[in-house]
Tab-separated table of C-alpha atoms and ligand atoms in Angstrom:
chain	number	residue	atom	x	y	z
A	11	MET	CA	-24.991	12.956	-2.083
A	12	PRO	CA	-22.528	11.529	0.452
A	13	ILE	CA	-20.950	8.168	-0.304
A	14	ALA	CA	-20.279	5.646	2.484
A	15	LEU	CA	-16.887	3.959	2.450
A	16	ASP	CA	-15.510	1.147	4.628
A	17	ILE	CA	-12.028	2.330	5.570
A	18	ASN	CA	-9.801	0.482	8.039
A	19	GLY	CA	-12.733	-1.238	9.689
A	20	GLY	CA	-15.011	1.774	10.066
A	21	THR	CA	-17.662	3.394	7.912
A	22	VAL	CA	-17.066	6.970	6.833
A	23	SER	CA	-19.213	9.287	4.757
A	24	VAL	CA	-17.484	11.368	2.102
A	25	THR	CA	-18.735	14.199	-0.075
A	26	ALA	CA	-16.416	13.900	-3.093
A	27	ALA	CA	-17.934	13.255	-6.522
A	28	PRO	CA	-18.416	9.550	-7.354
A	29	GLU	CA	-15.733	9.522	-10.041
A	30	THR	CA	-13.096	10.919	-7.673
A	31	PRO	CA	-10.166	8.537	-7.239
A	32	LEU	CA	-9.890	7.057	-3.766
A	33	LEU	CA	-6.370	8.477	-3.391
A	34	TRP	CA	-7.654	12.037	-3.355
A	35	VAL	CA	-10.441	11.202	-0.919
A	36	LEU	CA	-8.053	9.445	1.453
A	37	ARG	CA	-5.545	12.262	1.484
A	38	ASP	CA	-7.622	15.412	1.094
A	39	GLU	CA	-10.974	14.557	2.682
A	40	LEU	CA	-10.082	11.914	5.269
A	41	LEU	CA	-6.539	13.195	5.960
A	42	LEU	CA	-5.125	9.671	5.730
A	43	THR	CA	-1.903	10.892	4.184
A	44	GLY	CA	0.100	7.698	4.606
A	45	THR	CA	-1.000	6.706	1.100
A	46	LYS	CA	1.169	8.637	-1.340
A	47	TYR	CA	0.621	10.283	-4.691
A	48	GLY	CA	3.468	9.281	-6.945
A	49	CYS	CA	2.420	9.324	-10.595
A	50	GLY	CA	-1.371	9.276	-10.680
A	51	ILE	CA	-1.329	7.029	-13.745
A	52	ALA	CA	-0.895	3.483	-12.358
A	53	GLN	CA	2.857	3.393	-12.969
A	54	CYS	CA	4.569	3.591	-9.578
A	55	GLY	CA	2.642	1.784	-6.816
A	56	ALA	CA	3.100	4.568	-4.244
A	57	CYS	CA	-0.678	4.706	-3.754
A	58	THR	CA	-1.142	0.969	-3.078
A	59	ILE	CA	-3.936	0.103	-0.672
A	60	HIS	CA	-5.966	-3.095	-0.189
A	61	LEU	CA	-9.461	-3.661	-1.532
A	62	ASP	CA	-10.918	-6.721	0.199
A	63	GLY	CA	-7.352	-7.783	0.976
A	64	GLN	CA	-6.048	-7.447	-2.584
A	65	PRO	CA	-3.464	-4.807	-3.459
A	66	ALA	CA	-4.888	-2.052	-5.645
A	67	ARG	CA	-3.971	1.439	-6.806
A	68	ALA	CA	-5.914	4.143	-5.100
A	69	CYS	CA	-5.159	6.584	-7.938
A	70	GLN	CA	-7.107	4.339	-10.300
A	71	THR	CA	-10.050	3.497	-8.034
A	72	PRO	CA	-13.117	5.748	-8.299
A	73	ILE	CA	-15.001	5.832	-5.027
A	74	SER	CA	-18.175	4.869	-6.920
A	75	SER	CA	-16.657	1.380	-7.312
A	76	LEU	CA	-16.289	0.782	-3.570
A	77	ALA	CA	-19.798	-0.114	-2.415
A	78	GLY	CA	-19.431	-3.081	-0.062
A	79	VAL	CA	-15.626	-3.144	-0.469
A	80	LYS	CA	-13.323	-3.122	2.553
A	81	VAL	CA	-10.521	-0.596	2.058
A	82	THR	CA	-7.320	-0.919	4.089
A	83	THR	CA	-4.643	1.776	4.062
A	84	ILE	CA	-1.209	1.829	5.657
A	85	GLU	CA	-2.817	3.398	8.739
A	86	GLY	CA	-4.961	0.268	9.015
A	87	LEU	CA	-1.904	-1.938	9.578
A	88	GLY	CA	-1.637	-0.333	12.990
A	89	GLY	CA	2.078	0.338	13.237
A	90	SER	CA	3.170	-2.976	14.736
A	91	HIS	CA	2.521	-5.254	11.783
A	92	PRO	CA	5.482	-7.677	11.381
A	93	LEU	CA	6.429	-5.929	8.157
A	94	GLN	CA	6.511	-2.551	9.857
A	95	VAL	CA	8.712	-3.977	12.602
A	96	ALA	CA	11.033	-5.545	10.014
A	97	TRP	CA	11.093	-2.300	7.993
A	98	VAL	CA	12.401	-0.488	11.040
A	99	SER	CA	14.964	-3.098	11.983
A	100	HIS	CA	16.323	-3.226	8.406
A	101	ASP	CA	16.254	0.581	8.161
A	102	VAL	CA	14.572	0.150	4.771
A	103	PRO	CA	13.465	3.647	3.718
A	104	GLN	CA	15.737	6.196	2.130
A	105	CYS	CA	13.503	9.118	1.122
A	106	GLY	CA	10.522	7.017	2.212
A	107	TYR	CA	8.126	8.162	-0.452
A	108	CYS	CA	7.417	4.735	-1.964
A	109	GLN	CA	7.431	2.880	1.306
A	110	SER	CA	3.792	2.727	2.357
A	111	GLY	CA	2.938	1.340	-1.060
A	112	GLN	CA	5.771	-1.170	-0.769
A	113	ILE	CA	4.546	-2.326	2.634
A	114	MET	CA	0.948	-2.656	1.447
A	115	SER	CA	1.979	-4.830	-1.499
A	116	ALA	CA	4.156	-6.929	0.806
A	117	ALA	CA	1.370	-7.227	3.381
A	118	ALA	CA	-1.013	-8.643	0.790
A	119	LEU	CA	1.718	-11.061	-0.311
A	120	ILE	CA	2.460	-12.535	3.082
A	121	ALA	CA	-1.238	-12.670	3.988
A	122	GLN	CA	-1.725	-14.962	0.995
A	123	THR	CA	1.680	-16.697	0.901
A	124	ALA	CA	3.092	-17.119	4.379
A	125	LYS	CA	6.569	-18.195	3.185
A	126	PRO	CA	7.162	-16.390	-0.111
A	127	THR	CA	9.953	-17.422	-2.445
A	128	ASP	CA	12.117	-14.912	-4.308
A	129	GLN	CA	9.875	-15.469	-7.307
A	130	ASP	CA	6.771	-14.780	-5.214
A	131	ILE	CA	8.355	-11.570	-3.964
A	132	ASP	CA	9.351	-10.533	-7.487
A	133	ALA	CA	5.816	-11.100	-8.744
A	134	ALA	CA	4.142	-9.288	-5.867
A	135	MET	CA	6.495	-6.317	-5.727
A	136	SER	CA	7.251	-5.676	-9.398
A	137	GLY	CA	4.699	-2.858	-9.633
A	138	ASN	CA	6.219	-0.855	-6.784
A	139	ILE	CA	8.958	1.454	-7.974
A	140	CYS	CA	11.624	2.796	-5.589
A	141	ARG	CA	13.577	5.685	-7.061
A	142	CYS	CA	16.094	5.339	-4.219
A	143	GLY	CA	16.824	1.719	-5.109
A	144	ALA	CA	16.026	0.223	-1.695
A	145	TYR	CA	15.033	-3.067	-3.287
A	146	GLN	CA	17.536	-5.252	-1.444
A	147	ARG	CA	16.478	-3.953	1.957
A	148	ILE	CA	12.811	-4.293	1.015
A	149	ARG	CA	13.377	-7.946	0.079
A	150	ALA	CA	15.329	-8.645	3.256
A	151	ALA	CA	12.610	-7.086	5.414
A	152	ILE	CA	9.867	-9.093	3.716
A	153	LYS	CA	11.826	-12.300	4.320
A	154	ASP	CA	12.478	-11.353	7.926
A	155	ALA	CA	8.785	-10.617	8.567
A	156	ALA	CA	7.784	-13.893	6.940
A	157	GLY	CA	10.460	-15.921	8.758
A	158	VAL	CA	12.100	-16.925	5.479
A	159	GLU	CA	15.865	-17.523	5.389
A	160	GLY	CA	17.674	-14.844	3.365
B	206	FES	S1	0.219	7.181	-7.725
B	206	FES	FE1	-0.973	5.425	-8.141
B	206	FES	S2	0.393	4.098	-9.206
B	206	FES	FE2	1.533	5.951	-8.985
B	207	FES	S1	12.801	5.053	-0.473
B	207	FES	FE1	12.824	6.749	-1.870
B	207	FES	S2	11.497	6.129	-3.465
B	207	FES	FE2	11.723	4.346	-2.264
């Protein structure tokens, strides 16, 4: 039986089994491939999306748990979110694979804490691994987007 999901402000009907992780439904059924598969076991943060505005791991979220929950993916930020603008101006990505997850964690942070401290950034971003080591540029871009002095 199809399951209705609220994705990026619209309702979609999907046919995947209820226990299917959201990550697979986003990428394979809805073709929203901005959300990345990194580890599949809650260790890397590449699959970070928002559930009702809170960062969450799509690889660990069965679609059966999403009744009445608003899902936002990187596509839902629209491309001109202040973080996306700052990411470009700081030339943050190297390989890019972790970056949508990084931006989604940062977006939840600055939505809740308009002027984050270094400690706030550490706490919010600690679950997002970057194998290319772009951490300094990520931090600088978050501060730029939030209007915080570096
Ligand atoms: S793919 Fe979900 S945390 Fe790594
Ligand atoms: S930019 Fe390559 S993993 Fe982060």
